[in-house]
Coordinates of C-alpha atoms in Angstrom, one line a residue:
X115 CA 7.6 -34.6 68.3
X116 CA 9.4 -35.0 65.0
X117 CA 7.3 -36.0 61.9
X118 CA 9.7 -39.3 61.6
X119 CA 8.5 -40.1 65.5
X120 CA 4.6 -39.8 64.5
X121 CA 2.3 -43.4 64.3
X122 CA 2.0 -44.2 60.6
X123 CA -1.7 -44.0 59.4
X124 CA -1.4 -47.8 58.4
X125 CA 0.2 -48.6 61.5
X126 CA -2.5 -46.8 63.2
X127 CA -5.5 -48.2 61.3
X128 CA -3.9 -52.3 62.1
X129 CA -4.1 -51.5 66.0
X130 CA -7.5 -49.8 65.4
X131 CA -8.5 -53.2 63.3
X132 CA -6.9 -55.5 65.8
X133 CA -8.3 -53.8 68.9
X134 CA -12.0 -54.0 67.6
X135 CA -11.4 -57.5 66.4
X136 CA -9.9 -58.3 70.3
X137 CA -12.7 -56.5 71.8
X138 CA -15.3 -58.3 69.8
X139 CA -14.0 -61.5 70.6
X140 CA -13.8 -61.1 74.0
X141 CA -17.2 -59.8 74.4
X142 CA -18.8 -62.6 72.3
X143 CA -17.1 -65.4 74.5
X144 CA -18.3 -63.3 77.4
X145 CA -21.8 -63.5 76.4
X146 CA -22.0 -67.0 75.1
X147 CA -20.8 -68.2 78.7
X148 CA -23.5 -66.2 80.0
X149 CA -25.8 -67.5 77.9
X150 CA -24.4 -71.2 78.4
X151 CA -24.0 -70.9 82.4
X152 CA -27.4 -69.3 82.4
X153 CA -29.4 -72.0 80.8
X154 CA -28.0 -74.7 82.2
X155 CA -28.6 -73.4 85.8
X156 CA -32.4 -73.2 84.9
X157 CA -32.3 -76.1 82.7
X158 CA -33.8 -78.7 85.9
X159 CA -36.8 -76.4 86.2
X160 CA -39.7 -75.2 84.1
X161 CA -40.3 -71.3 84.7
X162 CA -43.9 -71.4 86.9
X163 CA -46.1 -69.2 83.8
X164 CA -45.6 -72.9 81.8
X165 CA -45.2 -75.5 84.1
X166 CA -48.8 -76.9 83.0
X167 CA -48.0 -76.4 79.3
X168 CA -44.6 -77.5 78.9
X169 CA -43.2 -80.3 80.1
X170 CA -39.5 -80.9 82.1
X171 CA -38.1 -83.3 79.2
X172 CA -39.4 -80.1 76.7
X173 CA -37.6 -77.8 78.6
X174 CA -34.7 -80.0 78.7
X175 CA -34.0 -80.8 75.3
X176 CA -34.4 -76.8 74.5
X177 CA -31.6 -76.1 77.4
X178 CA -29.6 -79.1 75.8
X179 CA -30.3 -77.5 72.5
X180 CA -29.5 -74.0 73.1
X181 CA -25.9 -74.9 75.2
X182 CA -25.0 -77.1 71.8
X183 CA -25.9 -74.2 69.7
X184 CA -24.0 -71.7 72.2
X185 CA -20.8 -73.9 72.4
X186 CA -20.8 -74.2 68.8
X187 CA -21.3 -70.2 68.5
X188 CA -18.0 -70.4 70.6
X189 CA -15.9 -72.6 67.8
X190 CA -17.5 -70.4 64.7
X191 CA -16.2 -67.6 66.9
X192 CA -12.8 -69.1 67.3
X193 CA -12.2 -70.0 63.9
X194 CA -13.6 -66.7 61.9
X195 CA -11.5 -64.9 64.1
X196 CA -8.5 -67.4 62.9
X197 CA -9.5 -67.1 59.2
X198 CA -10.3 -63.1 59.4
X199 CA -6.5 -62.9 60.4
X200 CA -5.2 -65.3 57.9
X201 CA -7.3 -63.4 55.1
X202 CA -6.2 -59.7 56.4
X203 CA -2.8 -59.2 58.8
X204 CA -1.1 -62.5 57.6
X205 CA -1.2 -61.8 54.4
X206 CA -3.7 -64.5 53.1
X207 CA -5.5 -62.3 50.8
X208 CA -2.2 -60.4 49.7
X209 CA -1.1 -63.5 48.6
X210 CA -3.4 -65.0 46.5
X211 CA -3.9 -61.4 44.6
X212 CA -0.3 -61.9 43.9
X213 CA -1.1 -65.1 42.6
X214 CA -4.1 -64.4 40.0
X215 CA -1.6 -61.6 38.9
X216 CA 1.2 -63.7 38.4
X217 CA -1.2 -66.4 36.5
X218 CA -3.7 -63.7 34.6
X219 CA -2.3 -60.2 34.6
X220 CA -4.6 -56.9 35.8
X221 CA -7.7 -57.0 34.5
X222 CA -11.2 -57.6 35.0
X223 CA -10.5 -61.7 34.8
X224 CA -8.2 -61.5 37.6
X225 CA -10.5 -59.3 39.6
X226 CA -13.5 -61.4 39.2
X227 CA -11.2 -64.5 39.9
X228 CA -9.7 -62.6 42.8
X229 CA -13.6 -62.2 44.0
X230 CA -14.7 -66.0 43.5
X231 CA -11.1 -67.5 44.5
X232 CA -12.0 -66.0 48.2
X233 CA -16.0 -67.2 48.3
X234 CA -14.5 -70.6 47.2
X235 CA -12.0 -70.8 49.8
X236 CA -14.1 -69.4 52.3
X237 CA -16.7 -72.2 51.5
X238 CA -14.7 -74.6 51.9
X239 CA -13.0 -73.4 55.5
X240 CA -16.2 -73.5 56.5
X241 CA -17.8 -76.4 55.3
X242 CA -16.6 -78.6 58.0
X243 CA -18.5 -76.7 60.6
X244 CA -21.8 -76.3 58.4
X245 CA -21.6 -80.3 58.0
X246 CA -21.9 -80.8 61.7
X247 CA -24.6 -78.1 62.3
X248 CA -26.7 -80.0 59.7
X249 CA -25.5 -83.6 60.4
X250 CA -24.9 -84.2 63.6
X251 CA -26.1 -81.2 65.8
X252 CA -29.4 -80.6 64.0
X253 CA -29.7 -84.8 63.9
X254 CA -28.9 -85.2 67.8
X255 CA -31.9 -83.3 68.4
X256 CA -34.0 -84.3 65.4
X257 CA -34.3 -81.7 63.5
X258 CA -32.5 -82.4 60.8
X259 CA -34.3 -84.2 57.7
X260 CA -31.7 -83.8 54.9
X261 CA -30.1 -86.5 53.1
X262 CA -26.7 -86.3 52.2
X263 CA -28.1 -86.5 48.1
X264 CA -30.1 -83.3 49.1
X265 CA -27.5 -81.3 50.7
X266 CA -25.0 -82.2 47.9
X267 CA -27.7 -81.1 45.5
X268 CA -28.8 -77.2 47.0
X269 CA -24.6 -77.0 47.5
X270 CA -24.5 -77.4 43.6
X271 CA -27.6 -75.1 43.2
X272 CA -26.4 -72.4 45.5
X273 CA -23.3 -72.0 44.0
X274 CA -24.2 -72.1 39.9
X275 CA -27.1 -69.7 41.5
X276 CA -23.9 -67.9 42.8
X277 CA -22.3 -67.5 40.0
X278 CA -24.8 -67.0 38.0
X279 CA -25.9 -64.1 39.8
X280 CA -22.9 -62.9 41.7
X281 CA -20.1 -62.8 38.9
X282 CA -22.4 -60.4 36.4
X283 CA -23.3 -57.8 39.2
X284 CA -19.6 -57.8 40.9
X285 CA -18.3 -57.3 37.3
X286 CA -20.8 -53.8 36.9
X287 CA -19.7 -52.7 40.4
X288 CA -15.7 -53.6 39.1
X289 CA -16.4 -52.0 36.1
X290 CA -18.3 -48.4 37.8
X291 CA -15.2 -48.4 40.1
X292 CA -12.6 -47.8 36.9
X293 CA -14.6 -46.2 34.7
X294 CA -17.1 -43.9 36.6
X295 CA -15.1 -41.7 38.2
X296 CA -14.8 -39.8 41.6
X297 CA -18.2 -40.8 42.2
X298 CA -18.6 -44.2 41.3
X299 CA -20.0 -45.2 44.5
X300 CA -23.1 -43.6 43.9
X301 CA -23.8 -45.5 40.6
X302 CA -22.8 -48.4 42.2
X303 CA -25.0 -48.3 44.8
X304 CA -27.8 -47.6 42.7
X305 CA -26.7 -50.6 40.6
X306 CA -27.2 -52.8 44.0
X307 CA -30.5 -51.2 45.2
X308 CA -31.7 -51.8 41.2
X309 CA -30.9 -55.7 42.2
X310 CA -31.5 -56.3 45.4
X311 CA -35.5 -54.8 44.4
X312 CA -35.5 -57.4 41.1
X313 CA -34.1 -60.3 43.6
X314 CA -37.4 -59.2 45.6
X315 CA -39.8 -59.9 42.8
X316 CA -38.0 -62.6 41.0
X317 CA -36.7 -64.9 44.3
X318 CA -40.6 -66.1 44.7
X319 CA -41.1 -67.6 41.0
X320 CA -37.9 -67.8 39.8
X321 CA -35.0 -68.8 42.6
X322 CA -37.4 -70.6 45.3
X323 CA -38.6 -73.5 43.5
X324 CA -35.4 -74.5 42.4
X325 CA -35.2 -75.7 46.0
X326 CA -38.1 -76.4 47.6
X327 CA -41.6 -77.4 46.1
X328 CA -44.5 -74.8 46.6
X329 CA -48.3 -76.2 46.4
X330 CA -51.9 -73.9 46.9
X331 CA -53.0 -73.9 49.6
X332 CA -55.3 -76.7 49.6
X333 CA -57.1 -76.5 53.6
X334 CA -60.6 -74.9 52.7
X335 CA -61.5 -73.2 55.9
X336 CA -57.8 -72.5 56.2
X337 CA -57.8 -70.6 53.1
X338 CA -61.3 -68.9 53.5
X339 CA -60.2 -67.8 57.0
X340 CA -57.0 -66.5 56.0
X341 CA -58.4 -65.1 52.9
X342 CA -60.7 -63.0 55.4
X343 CA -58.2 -61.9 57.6
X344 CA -56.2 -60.4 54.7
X345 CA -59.6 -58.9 53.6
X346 CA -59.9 -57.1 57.0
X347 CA -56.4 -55.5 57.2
X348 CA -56.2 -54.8 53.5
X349 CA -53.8 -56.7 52.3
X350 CA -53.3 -58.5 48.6
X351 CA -51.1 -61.5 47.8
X352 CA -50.4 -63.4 44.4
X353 CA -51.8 -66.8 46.2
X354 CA -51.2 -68.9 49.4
X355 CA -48.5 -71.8 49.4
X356 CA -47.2 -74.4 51.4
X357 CA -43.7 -75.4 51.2
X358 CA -42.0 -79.0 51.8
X359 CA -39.9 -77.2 54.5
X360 CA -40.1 -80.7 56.0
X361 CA -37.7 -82.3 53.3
X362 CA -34.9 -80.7 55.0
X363 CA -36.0 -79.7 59.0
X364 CA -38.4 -80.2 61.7
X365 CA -38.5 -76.0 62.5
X366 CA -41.6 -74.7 61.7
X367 CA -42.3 -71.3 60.1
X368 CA -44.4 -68.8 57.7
X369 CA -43.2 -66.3 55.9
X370 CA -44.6 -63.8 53.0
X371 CA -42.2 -63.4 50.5
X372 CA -41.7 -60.8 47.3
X373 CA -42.3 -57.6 46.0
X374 CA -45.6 -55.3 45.2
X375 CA -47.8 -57.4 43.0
X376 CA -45.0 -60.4 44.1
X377 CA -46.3 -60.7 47.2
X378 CA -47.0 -64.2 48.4
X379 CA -47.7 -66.0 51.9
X380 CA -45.8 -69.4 52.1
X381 CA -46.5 -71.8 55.3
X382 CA -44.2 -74.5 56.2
X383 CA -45.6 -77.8 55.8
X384 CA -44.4 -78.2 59.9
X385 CA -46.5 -75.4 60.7
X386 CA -49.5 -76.5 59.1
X387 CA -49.4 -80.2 60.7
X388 CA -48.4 -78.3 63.9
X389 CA -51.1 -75.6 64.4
X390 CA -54.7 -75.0 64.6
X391 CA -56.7 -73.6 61.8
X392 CA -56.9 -70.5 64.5
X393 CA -53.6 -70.2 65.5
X394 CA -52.1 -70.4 61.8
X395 CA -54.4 -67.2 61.1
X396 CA -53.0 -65.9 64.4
X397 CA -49.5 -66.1 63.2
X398 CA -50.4 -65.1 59.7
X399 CA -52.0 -61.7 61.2
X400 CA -48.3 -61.0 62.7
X401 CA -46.7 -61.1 59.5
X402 CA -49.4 -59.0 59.1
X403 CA -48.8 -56.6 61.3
X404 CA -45.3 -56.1 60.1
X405 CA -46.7 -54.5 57.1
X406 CA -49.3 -52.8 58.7
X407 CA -46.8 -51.1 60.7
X408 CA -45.0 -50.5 57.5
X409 CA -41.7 -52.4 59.0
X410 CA -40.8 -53.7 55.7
X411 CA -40.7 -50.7 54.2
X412 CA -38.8 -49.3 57.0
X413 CA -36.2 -52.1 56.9
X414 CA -35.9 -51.3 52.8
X415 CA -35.2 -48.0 53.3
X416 CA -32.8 -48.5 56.0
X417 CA -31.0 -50.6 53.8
X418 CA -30.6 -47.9 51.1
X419 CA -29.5 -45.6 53.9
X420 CA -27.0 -47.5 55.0
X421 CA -25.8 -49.0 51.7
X422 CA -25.4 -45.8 50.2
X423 CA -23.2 -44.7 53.5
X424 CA -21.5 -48.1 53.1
X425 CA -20.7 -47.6 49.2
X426 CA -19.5 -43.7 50.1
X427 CA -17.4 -45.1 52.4
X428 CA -15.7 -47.6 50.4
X429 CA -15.4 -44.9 47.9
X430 CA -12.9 -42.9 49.9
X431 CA -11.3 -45.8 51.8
X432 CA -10.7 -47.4 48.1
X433 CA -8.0 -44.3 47.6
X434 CA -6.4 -44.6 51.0
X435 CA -3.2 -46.6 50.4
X436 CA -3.0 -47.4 54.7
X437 CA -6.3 -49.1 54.0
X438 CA -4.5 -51.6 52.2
X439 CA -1.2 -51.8 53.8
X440 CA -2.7 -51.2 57.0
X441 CA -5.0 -54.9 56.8
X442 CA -2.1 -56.1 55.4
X443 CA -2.5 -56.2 51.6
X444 CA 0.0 -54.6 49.2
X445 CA -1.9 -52.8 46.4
X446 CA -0.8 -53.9 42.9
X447 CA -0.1 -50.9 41.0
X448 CA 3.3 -50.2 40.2
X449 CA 4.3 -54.1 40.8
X450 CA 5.2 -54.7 37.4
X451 CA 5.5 -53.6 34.3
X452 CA 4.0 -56.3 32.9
X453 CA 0.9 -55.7 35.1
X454 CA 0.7 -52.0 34.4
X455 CA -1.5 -49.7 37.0
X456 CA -3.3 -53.1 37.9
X457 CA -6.8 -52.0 39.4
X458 CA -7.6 -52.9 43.3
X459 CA -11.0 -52.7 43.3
X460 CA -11.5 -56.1 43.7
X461 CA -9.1 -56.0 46.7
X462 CA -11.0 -53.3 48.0
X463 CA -14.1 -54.6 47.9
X464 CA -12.9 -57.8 50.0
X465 CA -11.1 -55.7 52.4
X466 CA -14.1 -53.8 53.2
X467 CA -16.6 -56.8 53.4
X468 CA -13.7 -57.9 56.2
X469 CA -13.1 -55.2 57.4
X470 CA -16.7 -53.3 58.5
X471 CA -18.2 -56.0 60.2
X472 CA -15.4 -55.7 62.9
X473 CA -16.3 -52.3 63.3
X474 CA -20.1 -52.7 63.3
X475 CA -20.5 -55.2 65.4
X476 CA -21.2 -53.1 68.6
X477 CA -23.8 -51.7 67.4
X478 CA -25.9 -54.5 66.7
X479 CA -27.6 -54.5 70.1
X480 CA -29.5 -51.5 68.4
X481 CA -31.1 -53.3 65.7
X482 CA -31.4 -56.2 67.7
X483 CA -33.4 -53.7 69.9
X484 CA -35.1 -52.2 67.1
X485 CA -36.4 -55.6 65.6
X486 CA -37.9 -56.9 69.4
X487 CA -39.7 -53.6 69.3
X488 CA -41.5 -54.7 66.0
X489 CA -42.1 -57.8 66.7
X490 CA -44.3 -56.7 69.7
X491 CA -46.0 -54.0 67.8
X492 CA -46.8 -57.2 65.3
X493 CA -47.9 -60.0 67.9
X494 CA -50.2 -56.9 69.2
X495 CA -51.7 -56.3 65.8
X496 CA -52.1 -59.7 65.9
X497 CA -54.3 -60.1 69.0
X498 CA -56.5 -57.1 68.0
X499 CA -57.3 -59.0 64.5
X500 CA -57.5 -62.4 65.9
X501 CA -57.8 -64.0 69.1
X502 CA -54.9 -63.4 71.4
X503 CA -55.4 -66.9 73.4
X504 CA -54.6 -68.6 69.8
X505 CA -51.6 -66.4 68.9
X506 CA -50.2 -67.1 72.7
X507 CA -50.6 -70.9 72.1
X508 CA -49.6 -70.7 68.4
X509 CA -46.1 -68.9 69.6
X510 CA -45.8 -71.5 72.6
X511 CA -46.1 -74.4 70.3
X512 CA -43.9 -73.0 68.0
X513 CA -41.0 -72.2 70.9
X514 CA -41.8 -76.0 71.8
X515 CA -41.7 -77.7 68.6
X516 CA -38.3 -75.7 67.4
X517 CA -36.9 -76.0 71.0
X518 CA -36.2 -72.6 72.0
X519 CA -35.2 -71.8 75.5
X520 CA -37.4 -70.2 77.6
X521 CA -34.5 -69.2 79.7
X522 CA -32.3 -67.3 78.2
X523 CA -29.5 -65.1 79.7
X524 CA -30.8 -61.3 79.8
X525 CA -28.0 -59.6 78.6
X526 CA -27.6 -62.2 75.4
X527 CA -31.1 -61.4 74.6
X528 CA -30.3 -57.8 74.0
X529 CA -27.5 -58.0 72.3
X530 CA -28.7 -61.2 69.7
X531 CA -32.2 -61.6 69.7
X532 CA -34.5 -60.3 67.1
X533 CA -37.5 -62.1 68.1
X534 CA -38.7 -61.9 72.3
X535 CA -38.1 -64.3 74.5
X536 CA -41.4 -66.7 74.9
X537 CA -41.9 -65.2 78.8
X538 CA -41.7 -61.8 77.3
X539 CA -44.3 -62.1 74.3
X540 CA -46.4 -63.9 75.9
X541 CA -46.7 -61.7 79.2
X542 CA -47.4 -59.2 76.8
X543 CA -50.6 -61.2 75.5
X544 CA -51.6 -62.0 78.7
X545 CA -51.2 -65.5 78.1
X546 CA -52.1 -67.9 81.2
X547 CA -51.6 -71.2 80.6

């Protein structure tokens, strides 16, 4: 075949792009109508293992709840798709470039506005959607306890928090690209990890209280039973706080959050008012177990591996010209003389964030995979420390109170969740109701 006959590599790489986006799509509407049709077959039954523990009008509002989050899944779906086009192959993202370079020249200004141009526009495509998750779905099944003064306020917050944070770093990763050479991706990357191990330590002190209010614990045989439990499995932590989780929803959780000496365990208000002084220690030795298993650690390095893979990558694709043309973005050098050799790392950088998730997506039923596997290793940790009986009821409650299905469709649970399904975990425990 002549050499004027042969696919052109950006040609090549759009039909790669759009195939994996088609694919995707399909097989996400496929398993959200599993998951849908599945649930609401089983929704007029409770499953026989909790038929004395949970009752039909339960069971009902967590079918009702998971369909509404399912259908919902399947508009997000609909329009990311729609805005990942507009961004990439229609030229959305190739246009405003042209724009900032028209208005402020190459530079690093026009970069960084390039950078905070598209977070601003995504916000706001998607701000209709994340108003009815909060307002309306999350109310209709009363979980929702934020005022509209409240949400106005953390949207304020989270994006001065933004740019406070975001523009500084994205300007040393802009600035590594032109000035660092071949292998700027590697001192970029380190750059990130250096960041994303301070947000670890700081986030607790610093960046948490500016939205919620954290208090010592207070509960005396709470603490002192907690306090021996992290005795026995050799485990220190700054303190023990509860968190007004109840300003803004009804879900119920307890997390510990920072880094080395950082270390804290926070409990949701919910979950206090919601559990037993037993199964609060039963969920705490879980989180427990996470660390005991040394998953944490696991997951950081993991996400150095695959950062550092992700930055090498981005290094090479930044000099391919059909990465570009090819998701439909015209790089800027040579446009004018007025611009000069106009740098597109900034364009780069976008494109990728686009672009990988298209590609990674079918892959996700690995870590999906990986994470259920930890989370059993963790709830059984967790029944040699305390008593299994409390951490079944605790984790029972807890599906209850935040209305999770305890039907879900099979082959949606391998590819999406993280956590077990209830029928699982608690087989696992032996639980009998």
């Amino acid at each position: 075949m002549a050499s004027s006959d042969a696919i052109s590599p950006s040609l090549l790489f759009t039909l790669l792009f759009a195939f994996a986006l088609s694919a995707g799509m399909l097989l996400k509407l496929w398993l959200a109508s599993r998951q849908i049709r599945h649930v609401a077959r089983h929704r007029n039954a409770v499953p026989a293992p909790f038929a004395e523990r949970i009752t039909l009008a339960a069971h009902q509002k967590a079918a009702d709840y998971t369909v509404a989050k399912a259908r919902l899944e399947l508009l997000e779906l609909a329009l990311g798709t729609a805005v990942l086009l507009g961004w990439t192959l229609l030229g959305g993202l190739n246009l405003l470039n042209q724009a900032l370079l028209h208005w402020l020249g190459g530079g690093m200004w026009q970069q960084l506005a390039l950078l905070a141009a598209f977070v601003l526009i995504s916000g706001l495509i998607d701000l209709p959607v994340s108003l009815y998750k909060t307002f309306v779905q999350e109310k209709r099944f009363g979980f929702n306890k934020m005022t509209p003064a409240l949400w106005l306020a953390d949207l304020c917050k989270s994006m001065l928090l933004g740019a406070a944070i975001g523009l500084p770093i994205a300007a040393a990763i802009l600035w590594l690209m032109g000035q660092a050479g071949t292998y700027w991706w590697a001192w970029a990357w380190a750059v990130w990890m250096g960041f994303n191990l301070l947000l670890m330590v700081i986030f607790p002190t610093f960046i948490a209280p500016l939205f919620n209010q954290f208090k010592p614990l207070e509960d005396e045989a709470l603490k002192q039973r907690v306090s021996h439990l992290m005795e026995r499995c050799g485990f220190a932590a700054k303190g023990l706080f509860v968190m007004d989780g109840s300003r803004r929803s009804a879900h119920a959780n307890a997390y510990f959050t920072g880094f080395g000496a950082a270390k804290r365990v926070v409990f949701y208000d919910t979950l206090l008012r919601q559990l037993s002084v037993g199964e609060v220690e039963a969920v705490l030795a879980h989180e427990l177990g996470h660390f005991k298993h040394r998953h944490i650690i696991q997951r950081i390095v993991s996400m150095f591996a695959f950062s550092l893979l992700g930055f090498a990558l981005l290094g090479w694709l930044s000099t391919q010209s059909w990465f570009y043309t090819g998701l439909g973005v015209y790089p800027a050098v040579g446009l004018s003389a007025d611009w000069g050799n106009a740098p597109n790392d900034a364009l780069a950088l976008l494109l990728f964030m686009l672009a990988t998730p298209v590609f990674t997506q079918f892959i996700s039923p690995l870590f999906s995979q990986l994470s259920r596997k930890h989370e059993f290793q963790a709830d059984a940790y967790a029944a040699a420390q305390t008593q299994a009986a409390d951490l079944s009821s605790a984790l029972l409650k807890l599906y209850e109170d935040n209305a999770s299905t305890l039907t879900p469709d099979p082959v949606y649970v391998k590819f999406y969740y993280s956590h077990p399904p209830a029928s699982e975990r608690l087989a696992r425990l032996s639980y009998t109701p």
